[in-house]
Short mmCIF file of C-alpha atoms in Angstrom, two decimals:
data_model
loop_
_atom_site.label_atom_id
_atom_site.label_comp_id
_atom_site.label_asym_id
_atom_site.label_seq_id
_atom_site.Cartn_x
_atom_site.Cartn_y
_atom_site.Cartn_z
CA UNK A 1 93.79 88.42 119.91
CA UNK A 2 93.90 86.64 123.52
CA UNK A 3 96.78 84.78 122.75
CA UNK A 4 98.98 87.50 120.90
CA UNK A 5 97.94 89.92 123.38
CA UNK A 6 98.96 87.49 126.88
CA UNK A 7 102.73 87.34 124.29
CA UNK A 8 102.91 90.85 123.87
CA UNK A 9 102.96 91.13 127.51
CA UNK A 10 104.85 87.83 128.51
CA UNK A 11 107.56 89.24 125.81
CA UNK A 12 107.13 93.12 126.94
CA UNK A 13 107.09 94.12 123.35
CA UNK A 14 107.59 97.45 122.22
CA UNK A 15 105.24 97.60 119.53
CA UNK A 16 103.03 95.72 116.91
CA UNK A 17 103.58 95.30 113.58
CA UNK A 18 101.00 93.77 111.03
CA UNK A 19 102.10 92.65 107.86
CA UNK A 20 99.00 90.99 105.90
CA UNK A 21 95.34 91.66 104.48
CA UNK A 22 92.42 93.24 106.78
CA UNK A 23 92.01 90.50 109.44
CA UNK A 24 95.57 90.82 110.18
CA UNK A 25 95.85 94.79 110.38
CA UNK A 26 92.62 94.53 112.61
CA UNK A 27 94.36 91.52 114.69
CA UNK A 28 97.44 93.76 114.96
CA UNK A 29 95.35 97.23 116.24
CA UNK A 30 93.41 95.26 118.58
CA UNK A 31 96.32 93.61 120.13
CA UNK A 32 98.66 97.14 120.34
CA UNK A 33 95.81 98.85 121.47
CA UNK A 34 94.25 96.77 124.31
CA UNK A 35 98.10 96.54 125.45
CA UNK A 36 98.42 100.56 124.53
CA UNK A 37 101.65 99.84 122.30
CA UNK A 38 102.04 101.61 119.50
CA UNK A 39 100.98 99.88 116.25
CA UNK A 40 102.52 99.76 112.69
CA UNK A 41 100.58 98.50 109.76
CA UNK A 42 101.90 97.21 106.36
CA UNK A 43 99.06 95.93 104.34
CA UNK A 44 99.66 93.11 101.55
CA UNK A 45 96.48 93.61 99.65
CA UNK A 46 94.44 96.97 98.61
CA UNK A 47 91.43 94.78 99.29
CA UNK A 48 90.26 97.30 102.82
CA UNK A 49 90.91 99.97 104.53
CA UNK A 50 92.08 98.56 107.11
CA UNK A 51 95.60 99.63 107.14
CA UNK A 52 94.21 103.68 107.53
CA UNK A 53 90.80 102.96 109.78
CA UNK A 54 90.98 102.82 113.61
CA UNK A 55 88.71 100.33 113.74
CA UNK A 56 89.03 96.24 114.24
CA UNK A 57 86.31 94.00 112.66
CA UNK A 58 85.90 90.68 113.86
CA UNK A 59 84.63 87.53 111.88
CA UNK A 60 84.24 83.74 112.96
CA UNK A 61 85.75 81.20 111.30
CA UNK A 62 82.47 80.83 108.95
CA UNK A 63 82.98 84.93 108.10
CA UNK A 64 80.08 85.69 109.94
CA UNK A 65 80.35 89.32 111.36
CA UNK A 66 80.84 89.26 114.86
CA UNK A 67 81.39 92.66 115.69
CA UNK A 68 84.44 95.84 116.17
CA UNK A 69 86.00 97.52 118.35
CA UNK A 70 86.26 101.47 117.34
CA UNK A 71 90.55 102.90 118.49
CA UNK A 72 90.57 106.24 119.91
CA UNK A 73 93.53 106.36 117.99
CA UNK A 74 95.13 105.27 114.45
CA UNK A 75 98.29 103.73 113.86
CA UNK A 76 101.20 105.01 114.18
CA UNK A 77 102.35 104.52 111.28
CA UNK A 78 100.81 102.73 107.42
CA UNK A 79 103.54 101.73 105.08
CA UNK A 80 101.97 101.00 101.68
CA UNK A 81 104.59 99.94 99.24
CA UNK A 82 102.87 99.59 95.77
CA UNK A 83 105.45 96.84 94.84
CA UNK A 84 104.36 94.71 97.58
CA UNK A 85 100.38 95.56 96.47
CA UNK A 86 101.12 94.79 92.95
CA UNK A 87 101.48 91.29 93.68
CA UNK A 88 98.40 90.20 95.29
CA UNK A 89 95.36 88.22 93.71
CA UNK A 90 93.11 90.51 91.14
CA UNK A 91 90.00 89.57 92.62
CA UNK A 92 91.08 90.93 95.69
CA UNK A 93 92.41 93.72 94.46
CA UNK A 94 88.37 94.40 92.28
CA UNK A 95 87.13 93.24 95.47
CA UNK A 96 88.55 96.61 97.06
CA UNK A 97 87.30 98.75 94.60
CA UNK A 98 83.93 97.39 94.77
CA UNK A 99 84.72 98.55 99.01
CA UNK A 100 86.02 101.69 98.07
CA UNK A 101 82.79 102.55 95.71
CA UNK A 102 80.74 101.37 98.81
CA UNK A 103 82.22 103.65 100.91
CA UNK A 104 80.66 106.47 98.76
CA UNK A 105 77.06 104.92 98.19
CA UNK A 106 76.77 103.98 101.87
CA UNK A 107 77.80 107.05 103.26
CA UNK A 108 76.07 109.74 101.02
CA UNK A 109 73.33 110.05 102.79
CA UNK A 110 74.37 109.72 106.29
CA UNK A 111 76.78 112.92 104.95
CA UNK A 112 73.63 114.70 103.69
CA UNK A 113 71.63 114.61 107.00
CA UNK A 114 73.92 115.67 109.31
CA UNK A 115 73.23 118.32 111.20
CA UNK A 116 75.33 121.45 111.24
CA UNK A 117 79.07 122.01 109.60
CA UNK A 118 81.89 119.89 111.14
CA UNK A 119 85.10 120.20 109.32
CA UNK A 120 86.08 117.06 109.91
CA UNK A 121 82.94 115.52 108.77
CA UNK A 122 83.03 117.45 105.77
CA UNK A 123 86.65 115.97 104.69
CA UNK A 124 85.07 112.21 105.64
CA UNK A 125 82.16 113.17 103.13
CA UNK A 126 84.61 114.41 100.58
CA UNK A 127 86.87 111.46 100.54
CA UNK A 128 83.98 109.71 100.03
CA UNK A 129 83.04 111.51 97.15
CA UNK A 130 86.49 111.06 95.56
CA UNK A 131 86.03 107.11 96.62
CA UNK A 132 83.21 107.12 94.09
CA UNK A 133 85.12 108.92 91.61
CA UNK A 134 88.05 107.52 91.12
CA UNK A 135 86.60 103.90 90.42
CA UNK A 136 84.53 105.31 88.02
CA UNK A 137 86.98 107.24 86.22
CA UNK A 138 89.95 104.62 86.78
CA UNK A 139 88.49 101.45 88.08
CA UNK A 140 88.19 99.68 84.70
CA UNK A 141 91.38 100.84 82.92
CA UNK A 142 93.28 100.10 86.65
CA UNK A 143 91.87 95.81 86.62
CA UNK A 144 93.31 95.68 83.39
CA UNK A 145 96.58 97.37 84.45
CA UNK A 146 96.99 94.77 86.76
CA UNK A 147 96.15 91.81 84.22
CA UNK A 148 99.02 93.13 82.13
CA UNK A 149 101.38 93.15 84.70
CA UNK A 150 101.71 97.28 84.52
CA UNK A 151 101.72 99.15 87.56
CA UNK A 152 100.41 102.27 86.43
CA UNK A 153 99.16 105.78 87.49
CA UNK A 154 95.63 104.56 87.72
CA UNK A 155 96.30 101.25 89.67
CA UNK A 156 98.66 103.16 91.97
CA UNK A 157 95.60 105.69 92.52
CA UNK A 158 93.36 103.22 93.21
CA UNK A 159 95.27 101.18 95.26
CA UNK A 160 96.06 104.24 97.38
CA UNK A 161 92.44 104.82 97.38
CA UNK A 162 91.54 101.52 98.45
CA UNK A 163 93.66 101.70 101.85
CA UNK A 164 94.44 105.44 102.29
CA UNK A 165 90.52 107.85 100.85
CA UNK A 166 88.62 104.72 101.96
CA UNK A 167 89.78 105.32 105.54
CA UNK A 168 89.79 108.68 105.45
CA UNK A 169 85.80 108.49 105.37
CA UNK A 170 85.08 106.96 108.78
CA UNK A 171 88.32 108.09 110.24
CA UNK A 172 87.28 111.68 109.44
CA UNK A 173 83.53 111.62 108.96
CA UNK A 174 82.87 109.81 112.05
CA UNK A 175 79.81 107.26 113.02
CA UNK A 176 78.41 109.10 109.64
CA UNK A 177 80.93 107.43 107.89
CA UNK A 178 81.22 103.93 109.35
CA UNK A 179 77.79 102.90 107.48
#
């Protein structure tokens, strides 16, 4: 992040773009937004949210969890081509659905004690109520989409859901929903 950031500057970019899985998209926000360029995301795997969440989470080279940095803002911009998705291992691809199912089992009851409405934190707890859904009514039948090769309605809804609903949960529901 040191080192892209010191080029950003030495090159006066204009903007950041991060093409790639999670580490990259959270590379790619951390770099735009400690230089306060605007940042584009195009994710490579539905394996994370990463692509929809303004937050950057940082691992060693041993994928120990060292930390994140929470954005005051998102990206500019997420371009999620399905096509692009498709091809991508299918263990990372079940390994984002187990996330996206996460996001509703860690959340639900950080949703349930909060204290007073909040509009916002209502829509984080609701995408995280569709998170759970969806893999349970799509999950299996969307795994062995992929294995055949088909790009179908439920793969496509899951994939979405992996990047775009996941996110929606913290970027919405707040520290509730950052479990």
């Amino acid at each position: 992040i040191e080192r892209l950031s010191r080029l950003a500057v030495d090159g006066a970019v204009d903007a950041v773009i991060g093409l790639g899985g999670g580490k990259v998209l959270d590379t790619a926000k951390a770099v735009g937004h400690s230089q306060r360029r605007p940042v584009y995301l195009i994710p490579t795997l539905a394996s994370t949210c990463s692509g929809w969440s303004s937050v950057s989470v940082y691992y060693d080279d041993d994928h120990r969890h060292l930390g994140h940095d929470i954005w005051e803002t998102p990206a500019r911009a997420l371009l999620l081509d399905p096509r692009i998705v498709f091809d991508s291992p299918i263990a990372l691809f079940v390994s984002g659905l187990a996330d996206t199912l996460a996001k509703h089992v860690e959340t639900r009851a950080a949703f349930a004690r909060a204290e007073g409405p909040s509009v916002l934190g209502d829509i984080g707890a609701l995408a995280a109520e569709r998170c759970g859904e969806q893999v349970r009514d799509l999950g299996a039948a969307a795994v062995e989409d992929m294995r055949r090769g088909e790009r179908s309605v439920a793969w496509t809804t899951l994939a979405e859901a992996a990047v775009i609903t996941s996110g929606l949960v913290g970027s919405f529901g707040g520290v509730r929903g950052r479990a």
